[in-house]
mmCIF file of C-alpha atoms and ligand atoms in Angstrom:
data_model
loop_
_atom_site.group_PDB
_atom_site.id
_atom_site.type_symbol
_atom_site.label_atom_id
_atom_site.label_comp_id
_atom_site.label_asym_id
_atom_site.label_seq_id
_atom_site.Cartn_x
_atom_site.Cartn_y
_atom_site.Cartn_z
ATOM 1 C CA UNK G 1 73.259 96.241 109.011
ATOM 2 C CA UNK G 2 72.159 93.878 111.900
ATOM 3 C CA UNK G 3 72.709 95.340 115.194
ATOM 4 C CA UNK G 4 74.988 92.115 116.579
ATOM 5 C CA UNK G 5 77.454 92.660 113.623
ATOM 6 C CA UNK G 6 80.066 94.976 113.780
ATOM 7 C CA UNK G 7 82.737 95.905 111.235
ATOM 8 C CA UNK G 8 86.426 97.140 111.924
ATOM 9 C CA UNK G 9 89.730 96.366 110.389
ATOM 10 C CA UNK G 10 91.461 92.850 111.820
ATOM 11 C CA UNK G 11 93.636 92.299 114.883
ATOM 12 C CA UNK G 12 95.506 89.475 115.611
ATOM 13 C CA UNK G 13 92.691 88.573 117.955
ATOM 14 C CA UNK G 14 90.815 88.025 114.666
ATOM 15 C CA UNK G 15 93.600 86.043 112.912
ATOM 16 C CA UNK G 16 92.388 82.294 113.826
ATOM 17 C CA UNK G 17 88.514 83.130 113.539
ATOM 18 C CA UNK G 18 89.394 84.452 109.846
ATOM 19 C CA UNK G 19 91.512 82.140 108.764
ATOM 20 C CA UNK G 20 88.995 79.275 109.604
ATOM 21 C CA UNK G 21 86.622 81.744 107.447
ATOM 22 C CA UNK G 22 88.860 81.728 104.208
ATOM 23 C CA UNK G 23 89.638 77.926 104.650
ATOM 24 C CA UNK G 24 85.772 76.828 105.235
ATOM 25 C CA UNK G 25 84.318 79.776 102.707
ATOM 26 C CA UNK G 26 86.549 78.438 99.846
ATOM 27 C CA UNK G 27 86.145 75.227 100.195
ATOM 28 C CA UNK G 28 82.311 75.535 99.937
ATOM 29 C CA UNK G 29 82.773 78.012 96.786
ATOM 30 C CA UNK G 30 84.882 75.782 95.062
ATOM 31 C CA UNK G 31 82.441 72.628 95.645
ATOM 32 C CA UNK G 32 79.066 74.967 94.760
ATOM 33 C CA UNK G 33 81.320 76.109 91.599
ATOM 34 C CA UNK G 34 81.748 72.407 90.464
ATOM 35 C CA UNK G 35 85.243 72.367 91.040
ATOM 36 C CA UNK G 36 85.502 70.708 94.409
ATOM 37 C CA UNK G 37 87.840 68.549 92.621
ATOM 38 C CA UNK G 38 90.346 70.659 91.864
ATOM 39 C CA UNK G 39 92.385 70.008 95.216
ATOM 40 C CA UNK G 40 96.168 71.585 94.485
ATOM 41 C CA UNK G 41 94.591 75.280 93.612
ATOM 42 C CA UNK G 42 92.019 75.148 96.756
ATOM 43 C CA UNK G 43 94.648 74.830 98.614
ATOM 44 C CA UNK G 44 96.802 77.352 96.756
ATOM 45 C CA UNK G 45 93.981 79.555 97.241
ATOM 46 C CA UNK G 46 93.444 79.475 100.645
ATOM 47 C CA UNK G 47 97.253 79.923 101.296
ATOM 48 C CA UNK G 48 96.927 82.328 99.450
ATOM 49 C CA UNK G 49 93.977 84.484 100.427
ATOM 50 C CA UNK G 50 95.184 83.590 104.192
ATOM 51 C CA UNK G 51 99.041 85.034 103.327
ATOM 52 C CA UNK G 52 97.473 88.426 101.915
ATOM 53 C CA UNK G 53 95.717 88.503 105.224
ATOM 54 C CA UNK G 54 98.306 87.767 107.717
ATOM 55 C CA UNK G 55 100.101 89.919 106.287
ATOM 56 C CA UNK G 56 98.075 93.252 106.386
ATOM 57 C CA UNK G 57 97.224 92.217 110.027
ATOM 58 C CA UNK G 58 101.528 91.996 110.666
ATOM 59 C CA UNK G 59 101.755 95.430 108.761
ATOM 60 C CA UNK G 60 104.773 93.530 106.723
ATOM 61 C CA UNK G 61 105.450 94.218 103.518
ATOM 62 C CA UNK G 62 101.465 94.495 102.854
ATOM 63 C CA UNK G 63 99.555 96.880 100.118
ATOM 64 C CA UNK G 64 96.032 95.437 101.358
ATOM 65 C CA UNK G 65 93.674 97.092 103.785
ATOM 66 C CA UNK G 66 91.344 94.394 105.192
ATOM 67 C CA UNK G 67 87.524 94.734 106.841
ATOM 68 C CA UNK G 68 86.300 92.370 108.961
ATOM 69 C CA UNK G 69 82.788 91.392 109.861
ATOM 70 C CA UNK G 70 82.026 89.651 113.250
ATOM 71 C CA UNK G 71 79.056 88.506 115.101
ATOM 72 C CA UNK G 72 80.500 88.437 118.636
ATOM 73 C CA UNK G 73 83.704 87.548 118.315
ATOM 74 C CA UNK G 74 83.790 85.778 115.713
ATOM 75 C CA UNK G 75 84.412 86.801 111.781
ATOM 76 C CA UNK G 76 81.982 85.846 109.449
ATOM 77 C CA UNK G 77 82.941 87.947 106.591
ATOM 78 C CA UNK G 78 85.791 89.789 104.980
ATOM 79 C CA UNK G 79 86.944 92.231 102.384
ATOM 80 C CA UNK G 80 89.635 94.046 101.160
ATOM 81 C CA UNK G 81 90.861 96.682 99.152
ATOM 82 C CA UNK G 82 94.348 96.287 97.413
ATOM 83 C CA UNK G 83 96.433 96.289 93.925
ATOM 84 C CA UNK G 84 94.888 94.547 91.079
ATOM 85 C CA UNK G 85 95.082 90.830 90.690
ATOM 86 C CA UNK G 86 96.998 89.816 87.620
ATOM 87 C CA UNK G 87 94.119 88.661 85.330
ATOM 88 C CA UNK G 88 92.480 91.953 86.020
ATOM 89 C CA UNK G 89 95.891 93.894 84.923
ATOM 90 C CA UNK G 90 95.836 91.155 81.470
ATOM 91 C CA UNK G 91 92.143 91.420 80.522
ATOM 92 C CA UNK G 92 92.068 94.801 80.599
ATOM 93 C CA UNK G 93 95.483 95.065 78.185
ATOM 94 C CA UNK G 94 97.086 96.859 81.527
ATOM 95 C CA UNK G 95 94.381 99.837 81.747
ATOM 96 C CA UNK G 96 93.183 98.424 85.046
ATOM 97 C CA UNK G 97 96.611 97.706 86.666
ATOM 98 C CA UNK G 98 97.150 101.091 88.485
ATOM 99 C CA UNK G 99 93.328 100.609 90.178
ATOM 100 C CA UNK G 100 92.849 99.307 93.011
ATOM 101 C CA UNK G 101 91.108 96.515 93.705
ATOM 102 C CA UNK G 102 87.730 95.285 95.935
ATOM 103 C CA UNK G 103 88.341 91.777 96.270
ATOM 104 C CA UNK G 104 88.756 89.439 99.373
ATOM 105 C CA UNK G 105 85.096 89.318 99.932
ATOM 106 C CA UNK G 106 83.863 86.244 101.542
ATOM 107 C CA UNK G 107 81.336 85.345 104.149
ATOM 108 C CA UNK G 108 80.522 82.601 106.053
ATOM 109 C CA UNK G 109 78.109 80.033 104.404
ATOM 110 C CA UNK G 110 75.887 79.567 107.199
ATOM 111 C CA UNK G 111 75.789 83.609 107.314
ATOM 112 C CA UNK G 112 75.350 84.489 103.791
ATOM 113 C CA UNK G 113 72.423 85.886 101.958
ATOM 114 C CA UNK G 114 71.465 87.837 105.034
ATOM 115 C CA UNK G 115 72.997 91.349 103.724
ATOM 116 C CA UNK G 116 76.611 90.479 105.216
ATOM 117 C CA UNK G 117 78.729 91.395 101.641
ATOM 118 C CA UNK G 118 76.546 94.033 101.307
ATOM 119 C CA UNK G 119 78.024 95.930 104.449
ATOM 120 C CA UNK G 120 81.086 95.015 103.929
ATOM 121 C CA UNK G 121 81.221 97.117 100.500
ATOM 122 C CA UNK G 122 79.482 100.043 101.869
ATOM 123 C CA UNK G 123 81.412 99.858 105.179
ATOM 124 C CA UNK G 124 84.931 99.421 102.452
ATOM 125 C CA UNK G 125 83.536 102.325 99.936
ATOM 126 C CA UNK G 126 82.815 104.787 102.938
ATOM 127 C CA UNK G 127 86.571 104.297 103.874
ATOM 128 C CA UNK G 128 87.392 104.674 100.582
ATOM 129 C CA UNK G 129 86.030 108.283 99.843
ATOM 130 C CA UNK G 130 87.064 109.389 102.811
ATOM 131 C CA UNK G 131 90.358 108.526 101.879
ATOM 132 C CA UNK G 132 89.946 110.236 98.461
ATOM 133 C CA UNK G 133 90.047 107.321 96.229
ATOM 134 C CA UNK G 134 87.877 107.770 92.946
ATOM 135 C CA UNK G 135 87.865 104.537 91.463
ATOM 136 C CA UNK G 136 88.137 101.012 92.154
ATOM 137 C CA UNK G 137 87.838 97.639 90.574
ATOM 138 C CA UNK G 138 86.500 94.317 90.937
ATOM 139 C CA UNK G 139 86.524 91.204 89.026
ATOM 140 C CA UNK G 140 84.625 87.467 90.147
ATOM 141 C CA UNK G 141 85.088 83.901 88.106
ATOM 142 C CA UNK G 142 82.373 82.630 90.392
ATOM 143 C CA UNK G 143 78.893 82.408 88.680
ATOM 144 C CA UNK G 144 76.928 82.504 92.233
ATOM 145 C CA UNK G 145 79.234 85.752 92.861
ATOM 146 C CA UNK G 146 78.972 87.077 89.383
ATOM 147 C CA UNK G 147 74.955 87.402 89.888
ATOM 148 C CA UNK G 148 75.168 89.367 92.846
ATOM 149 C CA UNK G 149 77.236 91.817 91.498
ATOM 150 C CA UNK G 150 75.570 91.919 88.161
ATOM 151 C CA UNK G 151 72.576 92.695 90.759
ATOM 152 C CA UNK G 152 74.672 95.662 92.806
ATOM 153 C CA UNK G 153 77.179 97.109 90.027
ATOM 154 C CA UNK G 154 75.187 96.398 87.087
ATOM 155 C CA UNK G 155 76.812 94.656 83.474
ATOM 156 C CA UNK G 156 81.102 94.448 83.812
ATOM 157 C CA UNK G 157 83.171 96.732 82.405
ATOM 158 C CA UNK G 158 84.666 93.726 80.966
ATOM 159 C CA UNK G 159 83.342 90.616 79.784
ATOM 160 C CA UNK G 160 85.798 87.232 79.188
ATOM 161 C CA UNK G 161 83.902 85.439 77.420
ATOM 162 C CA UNK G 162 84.500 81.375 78.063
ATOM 163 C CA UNK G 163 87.674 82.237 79.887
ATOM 164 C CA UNK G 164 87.353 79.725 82.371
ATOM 165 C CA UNK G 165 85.612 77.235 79.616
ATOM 166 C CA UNK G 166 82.616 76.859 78.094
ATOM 167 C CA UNK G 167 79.982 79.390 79.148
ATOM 168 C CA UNK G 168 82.245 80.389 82.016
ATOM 169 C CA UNK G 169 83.175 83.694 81.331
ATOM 170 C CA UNK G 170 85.611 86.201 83.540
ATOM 171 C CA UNK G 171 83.716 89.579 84.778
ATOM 172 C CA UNK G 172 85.348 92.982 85.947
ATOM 173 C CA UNK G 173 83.760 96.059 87.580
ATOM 174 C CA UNK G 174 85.797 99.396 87.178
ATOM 175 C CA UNK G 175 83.303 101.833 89.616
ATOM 176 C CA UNK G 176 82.991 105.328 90.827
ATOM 177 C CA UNK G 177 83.565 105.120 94.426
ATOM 178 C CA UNK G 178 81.474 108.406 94.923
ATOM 179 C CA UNK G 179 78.758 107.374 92.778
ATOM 180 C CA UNK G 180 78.288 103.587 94.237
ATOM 181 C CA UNK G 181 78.390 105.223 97.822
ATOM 182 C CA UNK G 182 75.400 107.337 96.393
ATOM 183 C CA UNK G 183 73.912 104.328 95.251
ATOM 184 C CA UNK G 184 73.755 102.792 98.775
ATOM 185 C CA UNK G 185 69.804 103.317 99.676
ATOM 186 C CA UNK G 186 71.641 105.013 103.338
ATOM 187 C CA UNK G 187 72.025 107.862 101.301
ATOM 188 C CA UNK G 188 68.388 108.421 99.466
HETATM 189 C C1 COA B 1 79.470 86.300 97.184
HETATM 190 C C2 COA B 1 79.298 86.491 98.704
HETATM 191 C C3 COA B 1 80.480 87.295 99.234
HETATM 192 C C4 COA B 1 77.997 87.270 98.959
HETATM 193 O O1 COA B 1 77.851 87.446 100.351
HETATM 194 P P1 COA B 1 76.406 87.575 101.033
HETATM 195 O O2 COA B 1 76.598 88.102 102.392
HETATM 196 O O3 COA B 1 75.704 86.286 100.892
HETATM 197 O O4 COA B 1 75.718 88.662 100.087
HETATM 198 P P2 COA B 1 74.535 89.643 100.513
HETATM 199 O O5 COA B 1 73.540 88.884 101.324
HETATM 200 O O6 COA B 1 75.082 90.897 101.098
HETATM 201 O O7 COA B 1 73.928 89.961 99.075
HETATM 202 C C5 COA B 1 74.631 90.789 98.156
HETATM 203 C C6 COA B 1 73.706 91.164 97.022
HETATM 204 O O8 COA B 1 73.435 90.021 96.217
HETATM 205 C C7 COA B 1 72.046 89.758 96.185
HETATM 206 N N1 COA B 1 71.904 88.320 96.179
HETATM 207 C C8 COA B 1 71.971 87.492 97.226
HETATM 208 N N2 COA B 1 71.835 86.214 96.810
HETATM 209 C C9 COA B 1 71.689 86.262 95.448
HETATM 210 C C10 COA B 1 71.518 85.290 94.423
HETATM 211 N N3 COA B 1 71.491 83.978 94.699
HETATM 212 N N4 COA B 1 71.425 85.713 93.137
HETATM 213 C C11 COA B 1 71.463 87.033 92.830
HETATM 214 N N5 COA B 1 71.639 87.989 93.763
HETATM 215 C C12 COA B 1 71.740 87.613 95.048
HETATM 216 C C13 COA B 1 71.496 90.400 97.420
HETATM 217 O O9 COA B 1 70.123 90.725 97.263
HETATM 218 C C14 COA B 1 72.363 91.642 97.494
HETATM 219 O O10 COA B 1 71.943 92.593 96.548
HETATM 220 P P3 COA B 1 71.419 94.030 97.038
HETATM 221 O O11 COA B 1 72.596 94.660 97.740
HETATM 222 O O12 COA B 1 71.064 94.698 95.770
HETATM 223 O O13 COA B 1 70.274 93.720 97.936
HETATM 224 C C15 COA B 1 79.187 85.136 99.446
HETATM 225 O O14 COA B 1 78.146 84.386 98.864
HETATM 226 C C16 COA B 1 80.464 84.342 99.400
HETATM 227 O O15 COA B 1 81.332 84.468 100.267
HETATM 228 N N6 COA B 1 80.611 83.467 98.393
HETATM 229 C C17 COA B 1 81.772 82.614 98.234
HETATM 230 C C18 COA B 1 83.019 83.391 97.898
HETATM 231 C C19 COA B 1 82.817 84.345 96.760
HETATM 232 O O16 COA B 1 82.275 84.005 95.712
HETATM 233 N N7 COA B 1 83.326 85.577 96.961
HETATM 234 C C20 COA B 1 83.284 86.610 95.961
HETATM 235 C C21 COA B 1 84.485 86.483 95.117
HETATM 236 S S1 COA B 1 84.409 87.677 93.813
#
């Protein structure tokens, strides 16, 4: 990890600097995705995304544990660990819906690429074998996404095919938090 970043869980000093994150992040996802145009569920997602993290900052009414990346101040990456979205809960006929879920992971565009996700996950599965979880699960509809993790988790548990349309399938990850800790190169 480069020395100017540091990763800890969000304040409400962090709030603003984040939610600028989500809102900007998205927005570029969506348009790289080819569905830039698709203006009522960016929005929905950002509210969204920014809700869930408002409201593990507040401590109300919250099942999500957040990470936050900053250079400086500011945040320029994110990640969480939580309960399962709902498609991962229906594509997996309800096996998956008691495992918790890595999601939330988003980083700046003008910081990504540089190894930022990647520290976020090892920073999020360090805290999670400490705190004796065994397995967690994550899922991606984003094709950019999707190769990275094909990259770091190897081939989904499960595969959607064409879920989203034609050639744009649904993936999901279900991972040994011990054994992708291993995996990390810190550890060879
Ligand atoms: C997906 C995202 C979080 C990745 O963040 P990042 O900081 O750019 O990722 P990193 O630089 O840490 O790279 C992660 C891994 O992907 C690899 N990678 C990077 N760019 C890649 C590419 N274009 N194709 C394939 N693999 C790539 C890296 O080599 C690294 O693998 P490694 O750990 O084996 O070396 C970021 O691009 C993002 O926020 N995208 C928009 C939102 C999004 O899609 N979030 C994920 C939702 S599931």
């Amino acid at each position: 990890m480069a020395s100017e970043w540091s990763i800890s869980e969000p304040t409400s000093d962090d709030l603003a600097s984040a939610c600028q994150l989500l809102a900007e992040t998205i927005t570029d996802a969506f348009r790289r995705e080819g569905i830039g145009h698709l203006q009522d569920e960016l929005c929905q997602e950002i509210a969204h995304k920014t809700d869930l993290l408002r409201m593990a900052v507040d401590g109300v009414e919250s099942d999500f544990y957040f990470l936050v990346i900053k250079a400086g101040h500011d945040v320029i990456g994110t990640i969480s660990y939580g309960p399962p979205n709902d498609l991962i809960g229906a594509l997996s006929g309800n096996k998956l819906k008691l495992v918790g879920e890595m999601g939330n992971i988003y980083v700046l565009p003008s910081h990504q690429g540089r190894g930022v996700a990647s520290s976020l996950i090892d920073a999020m599965l360090e805290h999670l074998y400490e705190a004796g979880v065994e397995r967690f699960c994550l899922d991606s509809g984003y094709k950019l996404a999707q190769a990275m993790w094909l990259r770091r988790f190897g081939e989904p548990s499960i595969l959607a095919r064409d879920h989203w349309g034609e050639n744009s399938h649904h993936m999901i990850w279900y991972r040994d938090v011990a054994s992708e800790r291993l995996a990390n190169p810190r550890y060879h």
